[in-house]
Amino acid sequence: MQGKGGTLIQHGTTHQMGTMDNPYSGRSGEDYEFYRFGCTSTDTAPYAFEERTNDSYITPVGRAAQDDVDEWGDRLDAGRSVMEDAGLGEPTIFETPHYGRSVNSCVAMAQEYNARYEQGDYYASILTGQPSEVGKSYSQQFPYTVHDIYGGAVYPENLGNITEGEQNNHAIRDPKFLISRAKANLTARESTASFFFHPYLDLNYLKQTVHGIKELGYEFAPVTELK
């Protein structure tokens, strides 16, 4: 894939937080890695935490017990070393699993990488230097590349991804939905339309999405060419 123009991105280190359900299964590739999450029966406080069902809301619980900049840096280094040892080369961009993270983990990411590919979470405490509070973060989906308060470039993932069914109060996202979001991005000049795709899904979804975005006038480019 790299030989055909793909860019290597470190998508977390384990994509999980130990063996605990965070909040799904404790398995690599499914859970959050840089912040604790749980399942609740409502999306507003007071929260009633419960065993996960398909109708549960995914709710932030708090920072990890080891929420230390240096320890997060060591974790990032470990993941990067795995990729290098596998012969993939050194990644230069980081992507946070599920985009959930603490302020300290973001500081570590900025120290280790000059760029992130993702939707961003920003806490009300960033400018004051106070500890981040649970539920006081705000997601940002940028229409183009920005340099944010953490000190690095953010290449935006701003369309979402294809899903075939509703899960945890997230509606189905089909190619038509992603294409409509790409069209909305055109209200901003020099906008970027970016999404991700899980390869276990029908590739026709990917083809429909790519064709639809190109018909809007977008030109595909490597993420490294975004400014």
Short mmCIF file of C-alpha atoms in Angstrom, two decimals:
data_model
loop_
_atom_site.label_atom_id
_atom_site.label_comp_id
_atom_site.label_asym_id
_atom_site.label_seq_id
_atom_site.Cartn_x
_atom_site.Cartn_y
_atom_site.Cartn_z
CA MET A 1 0.00 0.00 0.00
CA GLN A 2 2.86 2.38 0.77
CA GLY A 3 4.30 1.57 -2.65
CA LYS A 4 1.08 2.88 -4.20
CA GLY A 5 1.14 6.19 -2.35
CA GLY A 6 -0.21 5.22 1.05
CA THR A 7 1.01 7.04 4.16
CA LEU A 8 1.98 5.17 7.32
CA ILE A 9 0.08 6.40 10.40
CA GLN A 10 0.43 5.14 13.97
CA HIS A 11 -3.12 4.46 15.13
CA GLY A 12 -2.45 4.13 18.84
CA THR A 13 -0.21 1.47 20.32
CA THR A 14 -2.65 -1.21 21.52
CA HIS A 15 -6.05 0.44 20.84
CA GLN A 16 -7.15 -0.71 24.30
CA MET A 17 -6.48 0.04 27.99
CA GLY A 18 -5.15 -3.20 29.40
CA THR A 19 -7.72 -5.97 29.80
CA MET A 20 -10.50 -3.75 31.16
CA ASP A 21 -13.61 -3.09 29.09
CA ASN A 22 -13.02 0.47 27.91
CA PRO A 23 -15.87 0.31 27.22
CA TYR A 24 -16.31 -2.57 24.80
CA SER A 25 -14.27 -5.72 25.30
CA GLY A 26 -10.68 -5.08 26.39
CA ARG A 27 -9.53 -6.42 23.03
CA SER A 28 -6.98 -4.62 20.89
CA GLY A 29 -8.56 -2.63 18.10
CA GLU A 30 -11.91 -2.12 19.84
CA ASP A 31 -11.42 0.02 22.92
CA TYR A 32 -10.24 3.51 23.81
CA GLU A 33 -6.58 3.75 24.80
CA PHE A 34 -5.93 7.26 26.15
CA TYR A 35 -9.04 7.97 28.27
CA ARG A 36 -11.51 5.89 30.28
CA PHE A 37 -15.04 5.36 28.98
CA GLY A 38 -18.10 3.50 30.22
CA CYS A 39 -21.60 2.60 29.08
CA THR A 40 -24.67 4.41 30.38
CA SER A 41 -28.41 4.17 29.88
CA THR A 42 -28.73 7.93 29.24
CA ASP A 43 -26.62 10.59 27.55
CA THR A 44 -27.10 13.17 30.31
CA ALA A 45 -26.20 13.28 34.00
CA PRO A 46 -26.82 11.75 36.44
CA TYR A 47 -25.44 8.75 34.57
CA ALA A 48 -26.48 5.19 35.29
CA PHE A 49 -23.59 2.96 34.24
CA GLU A 50 -24.47 -0.47 32.91
CA GLU A 51 -23.16 -3.46 31.02
CA ARG A 52 -22.84 -2.53 27.38
CA THR A 53 -25.75 -3.14 25.06
CA ASN A 54 -26.26 -1.96 21.51
CA ASP A 55 -28.45 0.84 22.89
CA SER A 56 -25.97 2.09 25.50
CA TYR A 57 -24.42 5.54 25.34
CA ILE A 58 -20.62 5.72 25.36
CA THR A 59 -19.75 8.14 28.16
CA PRO A 60 -16.38 9.52 29.34
CA VAL A 61 -15.41 8.39 32.84
CA GLY A 62 -12.08 10.09 33.47
CA ARG A 63 -8.35 10.09 32.94
CA ALA A 64 -6.32 6.90 33.13
CA ALA A 65 -4.57 6.11 36.41
CA GLN A 66 -1.17 6.66 34.78
CA ASP A 67 -2.08 9.96 33.10
CA ASP A 68 1.51 11.21 32.91
CA VAL A 69 3.09 12.91 29.89
CA ASP A 70 6.31 10.88 30.08
CA GLU A 71 4.48 7.57 30.48
CA TRP A 72 2.28 8.37 27.51
CA GLY A 73 5.41 9.21 25.54
CA ASP A 74 6.89 5.81 26.40
CA ARG A 75 3.69 4.15 25.21
CA LEU A 76 3.82 6.00 21.90
CA ASP A 77 7.48 5.06 21.43
CA ALA A 78 6.66 1.40 22.05
CA GLY A 79 4.02 1.39 19.34
CA ARG A 80 6.26 3.14 16.86
CA SER A 81 9.03 0.62 17.53
CA VAL A 82 6.67 -2.25 16.71
CA MET A 83 5.97 -0.73 13.30
CA GLU A 84 9.65 -0.16 12.62
CA ASP A 85 10.60 -3.67 13.75
CA ALA A 86 7.97 -5.06 11.37
CA GLY A 87 9.76 -3.35 8.49
CA LEU A 88 7.03 -0.80 7.83
CA GLY A 89 9.24 2.21 8.42
CA GLU A 90 8.88 5.10 10.84
CA PRO A 91 5.42 6.70 10.98
CA THR A 92 5.33 10.50 11.02
CA ILE A 93 1.62 11.00 11.80
CA PHE A 94 -0.41 9.83 14.80
CA GLU A 95 -4.11 8.99 15.05
CA THR A 96 -5.79 8.58 18.44
CA PRO A 97 -8.01 5.49 18.77
CA HIS A 98 -11.64 6.67 18.70
CA TYR A 99 -10.24 10.22 19.11
CA GLY A 100 -10.61 10.00 22.90
CA ARG A 101 -7.68 11.30 24.93
CA SER A 102 -6.61 13.40 27.91
CA VAL A 103 -4.74 16.70 27.82
CA ASN A 104 -1.54 15.02 29.04
CA SER A 105 -1.69 12.36 26.36
CA CYS A 106 -2.15 15.10 23.75
CA VAL A 107 0.94 16.88 25.06
CA ALA A 108 2.88 13.63 24.68
CA MET A 109 1.57 13.17 21.14
CA ALA A 110 2.72 16.68 20.23
CA GLN A 111 6.17 15.92 21.63
CA GLU A 112 6.47 12.69 19.64
CA TYR A 113 4.76 13.73 16.39
CA ASN A 114 4.47 16.93 14.39
CA ALA A 115 1.05 15.98 13.03
CA ARG A 116 -2.11 14.09 13.96
CA TYR A 117 -4.88 12.76 11.70
CA GLU A 118 -8.22 12.86 13.50
CA GLN A 119 -11.15 14.71 14.94
CA GLY A 120 -10.00 16.69 17.97
CA ASP A 121 -11.16 16.83 21.58
CA TYR A 122 -10.41 20.09 23.38
CA TYR A 123 -10.92 20.65 27.11
CA ALA A 124 -12.17 23.78 28.83
CA SER A 125 -9.13 23.59 31.13
CA ILE A 126 -6.43 23.86 28.45
CA LEU A 127 -5.89 27.61 28.76
CA THR A 128 -6.15 27.73 32.57
CA GLY A 129 -3.76 24.88 33.32
CA GLN A 130 -6.32 23.24 35.60
CA PRO A 131 -6.95 19.46 35.49
CA SER A 132 -9.35 18.47 32.73
CA GLU A 133 -12.85 17.68 33.92
CA VAL A 134 -14.91 14.74 32.77
CA GLY A 135 -17.52 15.84 30.26
CA LYS A 136 -15.84 19.20 29.66
CA SER A 137 -14.36 18.39 26.29
CA TYR A 138 -15.60 19.56 22.91
CA SER A 139 -15.10 17.75 19.63
CA GLN A 140 -13.85 19.70 16.64
CA GLN A 141 -14.07 18.55 13.02
CA PHE A 142 -12.06 20.96 10.94
CA PRO A 143 -12.73 21.56 7.21
CA TYR A 144 -9.01 21.88 6.48
CA THR A 145 -5.59 21.45 8.09
CA VAL A 146 -5.01 23.52 11.22
CA HIS A 147 -2.26 23.95 13.80
CA ASP A 148 -3.90 23.58 17.19
CA ILE A 149 -3.21 24.51 20.79
CA TYR A 150 -1.33 21.28 21.46
CA GLY A 151 1.43 22.40 19.12
CA GLY A 152 1.07 20.31 15.99
CA ALA A 153 -0.72 20.08 12.68
CA VAL A 154 -4.12 18.39 12.57
CA TYR A 155 -5.05 16.72 9.30
CA PRO A 156 -8.83 16.50 9.65
CA GLU A 157 -10.90 13.34 9.47
CA ASN A 158 -14.19 15.14 8.99
CA LEU A 159 -16.63 12.84 7.18
CA GLY A 160 -16.78 9.85 9.50
CA ASN A 161 -16.83 6.25 8.29
CA ILE A 162 -19.15 3.75 6.66
CA THR A 163 -21.32 1.72 9.06
CA GLU A 164 -23.98 -0.85 8.21
CA GLY A 165 -26.02 -0.72 11.39
CA GLU A 166 -26.91 1.47 14.34
CA GLN A 167 -24.62 1.07 17.34
CA ASN A 168 -24.60 2.85 20.70
CA ASN A 169 -26.95 5.56 19.46
CA HIS A 170 -24.93 6.27 16.33
CA ALA A 171 -27.02 6.17 13.18
CA ILE A 172 -26.09 4.24 10.05
CA ARG A 173 -23.56 6.10 7.90
CA ASP A 174 -23.76 5.07 4.25
CA PRO A 175 -21.89 6.46 1.21
CA LYS A 176 -24.68 8.97 0.59
CA PHE A 177 -24.21 10.39 4.08
CA LEU A 178 -20.43 10.78 3.72
CA ILE A 179 -20.82 12.39 0.31
CA SER A 180 -23.34 14.87 1.73
CA ARG A 181 -20.83 15.88 4.39
CA ALA A 182 -18.15 16.33 1.75
CA LYS A 183 -20.53 18.61 -0.13
CA ALA A 184 -21.15 20.67 3.01
CA ASN A 185 -17.38 21.12 3.41
CA LEU A 186 -17.29 22.96 0.09
CA THR A 187 -18.72 26.02 1.83
CA ALA A 188 -15.15 26.58 3.10
CA ARG A 189 -12.46 27.43 0.57
CA GLU A 190 -9.62 24.93 0.11
CA SER A 191 -11.52 22.42 2.21
CA THR A 192 -10.54 18.81 2.80
CA ALA A 193 -12.90 15.84 2.67
CA SER A 194 -11.48 12.88 4.56
CA PHE A 195 -12.95 9.62 5.87
CA PHE A 196 -11.78 6.18 6.92
CA PHE A 197 -12.96 2.77 5.81
CA HIS A 198 -12.81 -0.64 7.47
CA PRO A 199 -11.66 -3.25 4.92
CA TYR A 200 -13.98 -5.99 6.21
CA LEU A 201 -16.92 -4.10 4.68
CA ASP A 202 -18.13 -4.46 1.10
CA LEU A 203 -15.67 -2.61 -1.14
CA ASN A 204 -18.57 -1.28 -3.19
CA TYR A 205 -19.24 1.13 -0.31
CA LEU A 206 -15.73 2.50 -0.75
CA LYS A 207 -16.10 2.80 -4.51
CA GLN A 208 -19.43 4.63 -4.21
CA THR A 209 -17.98 7.06 -1.68
CA VAL A 210 -14.82 7.77 -3.67
CA HIS A 211 -16.74 8.30 -6.91
CA GLY A 212 -19.27 10.56 -5.19
CA ILE A 213 -16.59 12.74 -3.62
CA LYS A 214 -14.69 13.05 -6.89
CA GLU A 215 -17.89 14.10 -8.67
CA LEU A 216 -18.07 17.04 -6.24
CA GLY A 217 -14.78 18.29 -7.66
CA TYR A 218 -12.38 17.05 -5.01
CA GLU A 219 -8.94 15.82 -6.08
CA PHE A 220 -7.30 13.05 -4.09
CA ALA A 221 -3.89 13.81 -2.60
CA PRO A 222 -1.55 12.20 -0.05
CA VAL A 223 -2.09 13.51 3.46
CA THR A 224 1.53 14.65 3.51
CA GLU A 225 0.70 17.22 0.81
CA LEU A 226 -1.91 18.96 2.96
CA LYS A 227 -0.80 22.28 4.41
#
